[in-house]
XYZ file of C-alpha atoms in Angstrom:
690
model
C 84.880 118.143 80.053
C 86.369 115.135 78.480
C 89.894 113.719 79.820
C 93.214 114.150 78.105
C 95.827 111.625 77.900
C 98.892 113.794 78.257
C 100.977 110.977 80.064
C 100.079 108.252 77.583
C 103.012 107.382 75.459
C 102.689 105.244 72.480
C 104.937 103.014 69.951
C 102.806 102.417 66.878
C 103.979 100.057 64.161
C 102.448 99.362 60.749
C 103.858 97.370 57.915
C 102.589 96.640 54.530
C 105.691 96.597 52.380
C 107.841 93.639 53.348
C 111.165 93.387 51.853
C 110.976 89.561 51.084
C 107.326 88.565 52.015
C 103.846 89.055 50.817
C 102.752 92.809 50.727
C 99.956 93.820 52.731
C 97.362 96.608 52.065
C 95.816 97.767 55.292
C 98.159 97.543 58.153
C 99.680 101.217 57.755
C 96.219 102.522 57.374
C 95.467 100.681 60.863
C 98.557 102.207 62.408
C 97.673 105.613 61.137
C 94.015 105.289 62.434
C 95.422 104.509 65.836
C 97.732 107.415 65.817
C 94.664 109.670 64.928
C 92.420 108.110 67.602
C 95.352 108.710 70.146
C 95.800 112.460 69.056
C 91.970 112.797 69.250
C 91.909 112.001 72.797
C 94.754 114.406 73.858
C 97.923 112.339 73.384
C 100.583 115.002 72.527
C 102.239 114.307 69.109
C 105.671 114.125 70.799
C 104.584 111.028 72.737
C 103.915 109.082 69.795
C 106.585 106.873 68.092
C 105.634 105.988 64.600
C 107.033 103.238 62.636
C 105.719 102.490 59.203
C 107.154 100.242 56.431
C 110.892 100.652 55.884
C 111.045 102.592 59.303
C 109.896 99.396 60.934
C 112.775 97.026 60.410
C 114.165 94.700 63.054
C 116.424 97.418 64.215
C 114.032 100.278 63.896
C 111.633 98.239 66.222
C 114.326 97.604 68.896
C 115.314 101.386 68.595
C 111.683 102.099 69.418
C 111.568 100.208 72.560
C 114.730 101.555 73.567
C 113.397 105.188 73.184
C 110.464 104.128 75.492
C 112.826 102.902 78.180
C 115.054 105.922 78.069
C 112.416 108.557 77.904
C 112.780 110.711 81.180
C 109.128 111.957 80.935
C 107.722 108.438 81.286
C 106.902 108.527 85.141
C 106.087 105.376 87.001
C 102.629 105.635 88.645
C 101.763 108.554 86.236
C 102.256 107.599 82.619
C 100.799 104.653 80.681
C 102.398 102.952 77.668
C 100.559 101.701 74.442
C 102.277 99.476 72.083
C 100.449 98.694 68.813
C 101.498 96.406 65.960
C 99.653 95.734 62.756
C 101.516 93.488 60.305
C 102.352 89.893 59.588
C 102.636 87.390 62.400
C 104.617 84.096 62.540
C 105.560 81.154 64.747
C 108.370 78.525 65.163
C 109.137 75.726 67.512
C 111.813 75.982 70.269
C 112.902 72.391 68.950
C 113.760 74.040 65.531
C 116.149 76.597 66.971
C 119.851 76.589 65.912
C 122.183 75.028 68.405
C 124.086 78.377 68.863
C 120.814 79.772 70.093
C 119.688 77.369 72.636
C 121.665 79.068 75.658
C 119.457 81.933 75.228
C 116.548 79.981 75.628
C 117.185 78.175 78.732
C 114.077 78.011 81.239
C 111.812 79.037 78.491
C 108.884 76.293 78.603
C 106.940 76.995 75.778
C 107.717 75.016 72.507
C 105.860 77.352 70.234
C 107.578 80.776 69.651
C 105.414 83.487 68.567
C 106.861 86.435 66.435
C 105.843 89.759 64.994
C 107.375 90.311 61.680
C 109.593 93.323 61.015
C 109.899 94.880 57.592
C 113.059 93.283 56.682
C 112.211 89.594 57.841
C 114.027 87.269 55.722
C 117.071 89.668 55.879
C 116.475 89.473 59.691
C 114.715 87.041 61.946
C 111.358 87.710 63.535
C 111.016 89.449 66.926
C 110.131 86.708 69.307
C 107.749 86.510 72.014
C 110.745 86.270 74.547
C 112.163 89.374 73.410
C 108.917 91.104 73.468
C 108.534 89.910 77.226
C 112.091 91.263 78.094
C 111.036 94.733 76.825
C 107.847 94.697 78.628
C 109.409 93.645 81.969
C 111.737 96.162 81.623
C 109.232 99.064 80.883
C 107.039 97.643 83.781
C 109.984 97.655 86.273
C 111.371 100.956 85.234
C 108.685 103.155 83.485
C 104.969 102.141 84.188
C 102.926 99.436 85.713
C 100.171 100.263 83.048
C 101.074 98.825 79.548
C 98.746 97.809 76.784
C 99.938 95.556 74.110
C 97.726 95.472 70.971
C 98.503 93.101 68.269
C 96.503 92.944 64.821
C 98.579 90.083 63.414
C 97.962 86.173 63.102
C 99.105 84.018 66.016
C 98.686 86.980 68.323
C 97.323 84.952 71.312
C 99.316 81.777 70.855
C 99.910 79.841 67.710
C 100.630 76.861 65.749
C 101.681 76.712 62.114
C 99.066 78.206 59.531
C 97.778 76.105 56.836
C 98.327 78.648 54.325
C 100.186 81.789 53.546
C 97.086 83.711 52.569
C 97.633 83.421 48.946
C 93.814 82.380 48.440
C 92.788 86.001 49.755
C 92.525 87.464 46.232
C 89.199 85.709 45.479
C 87.549 88.489 47.461
C 88.368 91.670 49.529
C 90.004 90.280 52.607
C 93.739 89.493 53.337
C 95.153 87.521 56.406
C 98.317 88.675 58.186
C 100.385 85.431 58.010
C 103.802 84.297 57.111
C 104.534 80.775 56.881
C 108.014 79.120 57.304
C 109.785 82.215 58.816
C 113.605 82.428 58.629
C 115.293 80.749 61.621
C 115.513 82.599 64.983
C 119.412 83.020 64.801
C 120.696 86.337 66.316
C 124.131 87.637 67.052
C 125.700 88.176 70.424
C 125.450 92.057 69.560
C 121.639 91.792 69.345
C 121.132 89.762 72.525
C 123.271 92.507 74.285
C 120.430 95.009 73.397
C 117.851 92.983 75.129
C 117.206 94.390 78.777
C 118.750 92.543 81.593
C 116.808 91.979 84.899
C 119.103 92.327 87.871
C 119.230 89.447 90.611
C 118.248 92.109 93.266
C 114.791 92.787 91.651
C 113.790 89.174 92.541
C 112.172 88.648 95.881
C 113.908 91.691 97.347
C 111.176 94.355 97.601
C 109.373 95.071 100.943
C 107.509 92.023 101.929
C 105.640 93.537 104.822
C 102.118 92.009 104.757
C 99.363 94.015 103.872
C 95.598 93.851 104.822
C 94.985 91.950 101.721
C 94.463 88.256 101.638
C 97.421 86.058 102.860
C 98.200 84.255 99.509
C 100.276 86.493 97.529
C 102.672 86.737 94.740
C 106.225 87.047 96.145
C 107.173 90.649 95.304
C 109.266 90.739 91.862
C 107.052 88.519 90.327
C 104.331 90.811 89.271
C 105.951 91.961 86.443
C 106.456 88.676 84.558
C 104.729 88.281 81.478
C 101.224 89.306 81.219
C 101.405 90.497 84.753
C 103.585 93.235 83.033
C 100.744 94.285 80.569
C 97.326 93.672 79.196
C 97.344 92.157 75.834
C 94.585 92.742 73.204
C 94.990 90.150 70.516
C 93.403 90.220 67.305
C 92.560 86.370 67.050
C 93.041 83.039 68.850
C 95.288 80.152 68.166
C 94.659 78.284 65.033
C 92.702 81.233 63.568
C 93.789 84.228 61.412
C 93.769 87.974 61.700
C 91.553 89.250 58.984
C 91.669 92.664 57.336
C 89.798 94.069 54.507
C 91.965 95.136 51.747
C 93.029 98.853 51.487
C 90.415 99.553 54.256
C 91.693 98.148 57.500
C 92.170 95.156 59.999
C 88.883 93.763 61.220
C 89.960 93.857 65.034
C 91.644 97.446 65.029
C 88.563 98.653 62.944
C 85.911 97.165 65.602
C 88.046 98.517 68.490
C 88.161 102.043 67.061
C 84.462 101.852 66.273
C 83.445 100.906 69.576
C 85.755 103.731 71.339
C 84.689 106.515 69.047
C 80.867 105.417 69.404
C 81.588 105.859 73.214
C 83.145 109.256 72.918
C 80.406 110.294 70.565
C 77.831 109.394 73.316
C 79.993 111.545 75.705
C 81.516 108.477 77.599
C 84.754 108.744 79.109
C 86.643 105.835 77.774
C 88.651 105.348 80.987
C 85.348 104.117 82.303
C 85.532 101.213 79.935
C 87.480 98.147 81.081
C 89.371 96.096 78.683
C 86.996 93.272 79.566
C 83.912 95.203 78.615
C 85.577 96.384 75.418
C 86.146 92.658 74.467
C 82.535 91.680 75.421
C 81.376 94.427 72.995
C 83.217 93.133 69.949
C 81.380 90.169 68.821
C 78.762 91.962 66.684
C 80.974 94.499 65.188
C 83.428 91.569 64.250
C 80.535 89.473 62.587
C 79.458 92.485 60.779
C 83.012 93.542 59.504
C 83.580 89.825 58.350
C 80.814 89.704 56.053
C 81.982 89.014 52.511
C 80.516 89.655 48.889
C 81.299 86.132 48.077
C 79.508 84.532 50.942
C 82.591 83.051 52.366
C 82.178 82.519 56.144
C 84.989 83.556 58.297
C 85.491 83.658 62.045
C 87.881 85.802 64.152
C 87.924 85.620 67.890
C 89.808 88.524 69.835
C 91.538 87.658 73.199
C 92.351 89.899 76.263
C 94.772 88.698 78.645
C 96.349 90.212 81.789
C 95.619 90.594 85.517
C 94.850 94.117 84.884
C 92.159 93.581 82.440
C 89.738 95.426 84.750
C 91.413 98.749 84.377
C 89.943 101.287 82.267
C 91.230 101.954 78.828
C 94.648 103.685 79.380
C 93.918 104.158 82.745
C 95.709 103.211 86.011
C 92.271 102.805 87.795
C 90.140 99.685 88.058
C 86.666 99.836 86.577
C 84.075 98.858 88.877
C 82.760 95.476 87.710
C 80.313 93.618 89.897
C 81.406 89.843 89.487
C 78.199 88.613 90.966
C 76.263 89.960 88.000
C 75.981 87.248 85.276
C 75.174 87.872 81.837
C 71.587 87.288 80.429
C 70.861 86.232 76.987
C 67.488 85.587 74.791
C 66.841 83.026 72.422
C 63.485 82.116 70.600
C 61.580 83.953 73.333
C 63.339 82.112 76.115
C 65.780 83.737 78.887
C 68.945 82.139 79.877
C 71.478 82.778 82.413
C 75.280 82.281 81.366
C 75.830 79.920 84.398
C 74.700 76.689 85.350
C 75.722 73.550 87.221
C 79.427 74.493 86.903
C 78.953 77.833 88.471
C 76.655 76.463 91.308
C 73.389 77.849 90.097
C 70.427 76.379 92.731
C 67.205 75.274 91.220
C 64.345 77.523 92.183
C 66.769 80.417 93.176
C 65.792 84.058 92.333
C 67.833 86.768 90.523
C 67.457 90.520 90.355
C 67.901 92.080 86.969
C 70.574 94.845 86.036
C 71.266 96.955 82.928
C 75.046 96.998 83.628
C 77.751 95.582 85.468
C 80.159 98.469 85.105
C 78.149 100.162 87.899
C 77.209 99.609 91.415
C 74.097 96.948 91.446
C 71.754 99.324 92.967
C 71.941 102.067 90.405
C 71.410 99.430 87.471
C 68.595 97.470 88.976
C 65.387 97.193 87.236
C 63.038 97.485 90.299
C 60.082 94.904 90.658
C 61.556 92.505 88.003
C 62.741 88.966 89.245
C 64.149 86.139 87.256
C 63.618 82.620 88.731
C 65.629 79.482 87.745
C 63.751 76.799 86.287
C 65.889 74.490 84.337
C 69.690 74.017 84.651
C 72.126 72.901 82.220
C 75.997 72.507 82.710
C 76.684 76.113 81.678
C 73.516 77.876 81.420
C 70.041 77.942 83.171
C 66.741 78.896 81.935
C 64.969 81.651 83.600
C 61.214 82.544 84.292
C 60.560 86.125 84.324
C 58.214 87.735 86.985
C 57.093 91.482 87.167
C 57.599 92.455 83.445
C 56.295 91.463 79.999
C 58.937 89.660 77.819
C 58.246 92.482 75.082
C 59.828 94.918 77.466
C 62.605 92.819 78.639
C 66.099 94.204 77.636
C 68.033 92.316 74.994
C 71.198 92.837 77.089
C 71.363 92.684 80.752
C 72.605 90.952 83.795
C 71.326 89.094 86.732
C 72.474 89.080 90.251
C 71.510 86.282 92.913
C 69.046 87.290 95.459
C 67.982 84.074 97.388
C 67.631 80.487 97.309
C 64.660 78.242 97.879
C 64.128 76.884 101.586
C 65.831 73.524 100.559
C 69.329 75.243 99.846
C 72.444 74.129 101.646
C 72.923 74.737 105.321
C 75.675 76.410 107.033
C 76.759 75.012 110.380
C 77.344 77.640 113.026
C 78.434 77.205 116.776
C 78.064 80.472 118.934
C 79.379 80.493 122.522
C 76.065 82.643 123.652
C 72.944 80.629 122.602
C 70.709 83.256 124.409
C 72.177 85.622 121.902
C 71.443 83.421 118.960
C 67.957 82.764 120.064
C 66.861 86.284 120.588
C 68.894 88.175 117.938
C 69.464 85.767 115.010
C 66.537 83.502 115.585
C 65.902 80.462 113.341
C 66.892 80.599 109.674
C 66.270 78.214 106.875
C 69.846 78.317 105.696
C 71.724 77.911 109.120
C 71.927 74.863 111.293
C 73.058 76.043 114.893
C 75.283 73.151 116.400
C 75.857 72.619 119.940
C 79.436 71.267 119.582
C 82.203 73.325 118.137
C 83.906 70.371 116.103
C 80.628 69.994 114.157
C 80.532 73.661 113.086
C 82.318 75.209 109.884
C 81.806 78.784 111.535
C 82.142 79.861 115.013
C 80.792 83.203 116.514
C 82.358 84.449 119.511
C 80.236 87.516 121.242
C 81.273 90.086 123.842
C 79.898 93.451 124.780
C 81.713 95.267 121.890
C 82.207 92.877 118.998
C 81.134 89.827 117.223
C 84.028 87.758 115.950
C 83.677 85.149 113.210
C 86.184 82.021 112.844
C 86.431 79.572 110.163
C 87.022 75.970 111.482
C 88.927 73.665 109.189
C 89.749 69.963 110.060
C 92.918 68.857 108.634
C 94.933 65.729 109.776
C 92.941 65.325 113.215
C 93.312 68.909 114.227
C 90.673 71.789 113.635
C 92.346 75.017 112.776
C 90.432 77.981 114.032
C 91.044 81.132 111.914
C 89.672 84.511 112.620
C 87.736 85.564 109.444
C 86.889 89.326 110.779
C 84.958 91.176 113.332
C 82.018 93.486 113.373
C 80.755 95.847 115.977
C 77.854 94.252 118.121
C 75.872 97.354 118.274
C 74.708 99.738 115.752
C 73.224 103.317 116.732
C 69.644 103.844 115.333
C 67.009 106.354 115.772
C 65.640 104.302 118.554
C 68.933 104.139 120.240
C 71.573 101.407 120.279
C 70.453 97.945 118.757
C 72.089 94.753 118.095
C 73.836 94.729 114.589
C 71.515 91.786 113.710
C 71.578 92.874 109.622
C 75.160 93.099 109.586
C 75.741 89.628 111.263
C 73.211 88.136 108.733
C 75.033 89.431 105.805
C 78.292 87.796 107.075
C 76.487 84.519 107.546
C 75.184 84.865 104.129
C 78.471 85.320 102.650
C 79.839 82.398 104.745
C 76.863 80.068 103.543
C 77.953 80.979 100.011
C 81.651 80.354 100.620
C 81.169 76.894 102.108
C 78.505 76.093 99.234
C 81.222 76.697 96.605
C 83.809 75.061 98.674
C 82.082 71.902 99.332
C 80.207 71.049 96.057
C 82.089 68.746 93.798
C 81.816 66.905 90.610
C 84.224 63.969 90.752
C 86.425 63.084 87.474
C 89.047 60.635 87.351
C 92.467 61.298 85.535
C 92.999 64.794 87.155
C 95.352 65.437 90.036
C 97.008 68.436 91.872
C 100.539 68.575 93.338
C 101.919 71.257 95.852
C 105.622 71.869 95.963
C 108.037 74.268 97.452
C 110.155 76.016 94.886
C 113.688 76.751 94.342
C 115.756 79.213 91.990
C 117.470 76.981 89.416
C 118.741 79.653 87.027
C 119.679 83.257 87.474
C 118.028 86.135 85.772
C 118.958 86.407 82.018
C 118.798 89.506 79.599
C 115.004 88.771 78.836
C 113.480 86.882 81.592
C 113.321 86.726 85.357
C 114.880 83.977 87.362
C 113.608 80.515 86.757
C 112.196 78.341 89.483
C 111.638 74.496 89.826
C 110.053 72.360 92.151
C 111.661 70.976 95.464
C 111.301 67.731 97.010
C 108.077 65.712 97.238
C 104.445 66.532 96.592
C 103.518 68.129 99.807
C 99.781 67.189 99.401
C 98.992 63.803 101.167
C 96.315 61.453 99.480
C 93.606 63.602 100.869
C 94.712 66.615 99.319
C 95.926 68.272 102.527
C 99.145 69.809 103.520
C 100.671 71.252 106.765
C 103.618 73.474 106.147
C 105.917 75.347 108.530
C 106.357 79.063 107.224
C 110.039 80.143 108.348
C 110.043 82.772 105.626
C 107.162 84.740 104.360
C 108.865 85.132 101.022
C 109.431 81.470 100.448
C 107.800 80.722 96.952
C 105.477 77.761 96.264
C 103.806 76.369 93.477
C 101.134 73.590 92.186
C 101.081 71.193 89.117
C 97.711 70.324 87.714
C 98.038 66.941 85.693
C 95.143 66.053 83.103
C 95.698 62.206 82.580
C 91.913 62.260 81.231
C 90.761 61.921 77.651
C 89.249 65.341 77.638
C 90.515 68.786 77.212
C 89.943 71.180 79.986
C 89.676 74.981 80.804
C 90.803 75.367 84.497
C 89.851 78.235 86.916
C 91.882 78.554 89.873
C 90.237 80.096 93.192
C 91.777 80.433 96.605
C 89.361 80.167 99.271
C 90.887 82.156 102.136
C 90.089 82.222 105.936
C 88.535 85.730 105.710
C 85.739 84.227 103.497
C 87.086 85.659 100.272
C 87.134 83.493 97.326
C 89.938 84.873 94.816
C 90.958 83.767 91.431
C 94.246 86.067 91.661
C 96.582 83.661 93.244
C 97.582 81.716 89.981
C 94.988 82.770 87.571
C 95.720 84.967 84.576
C 92.570 86.168 83.028
C 91.999 85.318 79.356
C 88.735 86.456 77.815
C 87.223 86.110 74.554
C 84.186 87.710 72.916
C 81.970 84.700 72.766
C 80.484 83.059 76.080
C 80.648 79.291 75.971
C 82.390 78.447 72.898
C 85.444 76.470 73.717
C 86.959 76.652 70.236
C 87.511 80.261 70.265
C 89.701 80.477 73.366
C 92.811 78.446 73.439
C 92.453 75.519 75.714
C 95.266 75.721 78.408
C 95.076 71.916 79.698
C 94.396 69.520 76.804
C 94.206 65.969 77.443
C 97.522 64.197 78.408
C 99.081 67.406 79.589
C 100.065 69.331 82.749
C 99.966 72.769 83.958
C 102.857 74.010 86.016
C 101.890 77.038 87.963
C 104.489 78.983 90.025
C 107.672 77.739 88.155
C 108.846 77.936 84.544
C 107.655 80.523 82.411
C 103.756 80.034 82.648
C 103.051 81.979 85.727
C 104.078 83.143 89.150
C 104.919 81.519 92.478
C 102.800 82.344 95.459
C 103.972 82.975 99.290
C 102.205 82.824 102.576
C 103.078 86.021 104.572
C 100.979 85.334 107.790
C 99.452 88.864 109.079
C 100.561 90.131 112.521
C 99.117 88.187 115.401
C 98.552 84.982 113.229
C 100.274 81.647 114.177
C 98.499 79.843 111.364
C 96.198 80.227 108.572
C 94.386 77.832 106.060
C 94.048 78.263 102.324
C 92.148 75.899 99.983
C 92.984 75.997 96.412
C 90.209 74.641 94.242
C 90.507 74.175 90.516
C 87.187 74.159 88.574
C 87.343 72.386 85.208
C 85.207 73.056 82.218
C 84.849 71.450 78.855
C 84.050 74.850 77.451
C 85.512 78.433 78.256
C 82.983 80.143 80.241
C 82.779 82.989 82.732
C 83.191 81.448 86.096
C 83.854 85.051 87.978
C 80.396 84.791 89.843
C 81.890 82.589 92.079
C 84.258 84.947 93.546
C 83.695 87.239 96.698
C 86.094 89.890 98.102
C 87.023 90.396 101.803
C 86.389 94.080 101.186
C 82.810 93.625 100.133
C 82.109 90.898 103.231
C 83.740 93.292 105.977
C 83.534 96.805 104.309
C 87.509 96.949 104.414
C 90.430 94.712 103.619
C 91.165 92.368 106.209
C 93.625 93.418 108.965
C 92.549 72.095 71.041
C 89.126 71.294 68.862
C 86.719 68.686 70.271
C 85.403 65.592 68.457
C 81.878 66.452 68.024
C 80.818 62.849 68.075
C 82.127 61.938 71.545
C 82.036 65.631 73.178
C 79.749 66.001 76.247
C 79.762 69.244 78.275
C 80.488 68.736 81.886
C 82.505 70.200 84.713
C 84.518 68.861 87.428
C 86.902 70.140 90.245
C 90.028 69.100 92.188
C 91.239 70.970 95.409
C 94.013 70.892 97.863
C 94.104 72.470 101.547
C 97.223 74.257 102.797
C 97.552 74.882 106.731
C 100.308 77.242 107.201
C 102.186 77.452 110.432
C 104.299 80.157 111.666
C 107.822 79.291 112.647
C 109.619 82.837 112.390
């Protein structure tokens, strides 16, 4: 039986007939197609707010948001909210704001202001991203933590000014959804009074009792900021345009609906399709829809952003995605892994083959088929196929690391029971057993009941030992109680992988990382949370190490990444925790495009000569260090991988739940551009003082 979506609420906006701007022909068609789809999956008609043309004025759109906020039947934890806009987009610069408006934008770091254009733009300003963020924060805080924002307009994922207003579109069947030189963003106090406020008590006041998840966490209250409050599905990237076929529909909306309708026709539950998987499937439909009778070549690269991008469509549930599975492609009879030196691929290593990564690896495996790495480039590796003719090999599949050759990196391990090591574990090619604790990366402590694993981290002359986890020493089998050898070997395999990624480096000059405590510098306003800034000096020493005393588990911290090089970079933030987990969720705000390895389709977040402040301002969220019960210290290493192309680095991650079975108590110059990767890292030792 197909599921229904009785708890899904929607605000659907489509505008063709603008009062003072170029008319469109397909935005209302898009909006009506969205409504028809929502009704077909069981969304009650009473749950859908429709705003078309004259109904989608500035005031009408604000009333639409107000209606969502005040609906009593939208229940947090049960309801989902879908907001759709199809029409013109625009942008302006913060530096161009009228003086009378500057006080409303204090603490807003972004210079480019994105806008959706209401029907009466020209008579009224556009609706800026800051107002949208305020409504999304309000909805997330009061109504639902599952909000989807879909924008089929230009500048949907970040923007600069367009080079034209679409006047040349009449030469064929396409139109773009762009307004150049929108009216100034000047609003009366009455309008600002309608923008939701966020109370001071909402910031850092929720229960901060440490959970069984990894120690590094976002302070409570920050999870609703910006794309932490919603998943964004955007029609195009910065410097590109949202295309629509005249009188037929937007390319982005049409492609999304085609994929979802096709899935339903196959009997597939769309709640089992993640937003990431949806975006991965858009490439070919987008190319097909952009084909023109005149032969004009067009491109459009949708984006997906948000920490909940792995949830199912309109669902609160996360869709299983095995991040260890890496996409495999074919070209000219050769097979390639979409990972290379940057992702830590090892020459000669072997991979299993899998049909899908939205299901457990064992159920999707092609048994007897092995791929072996032959040649490695920066972002891809060529594979040799064993166990299957190339003609039978699937065109679309994934690969999972199985084993490395004998000359792979060694893990240094110390154990207090050498007899146990000799008789139970024995000799292994990838483990070096050391006789001195100070020479080890991992320590094993054996007693009659358990095997305990500890990470050993040298910082400033001290070795900090942190318990990673424990497993039972014995396991019951048909032959009786036996040593839990296989389980111990699994943990050591994860530990080896952990230290391999932690210790591999590609040094580049001109990139540095700073670590700061944060303090509140401005109270919450009507449309954003409190603003935080750096306090004091850089806590990292010249070796990239910091030892901090934690007197309050809610104390916020942040980092600043500086790019003083001549290269544009895509940064990937990973937290290496003492439980052997590698997580990208401390600072990273996932951003996906539909094309792997093409940097010009995803907006570059760290261009040359710039910096990225993480944890303060409007860019992202601070972290805190609530030490778990019984812990007197802990160690976190933040490592930032930097690449010259937007690539998938997800295969680096590993979760504590998998290891332990539970959670622990801009465009490049083609003449000078060379693909490469680099990294920068910082180690933070946290000492409990409360």
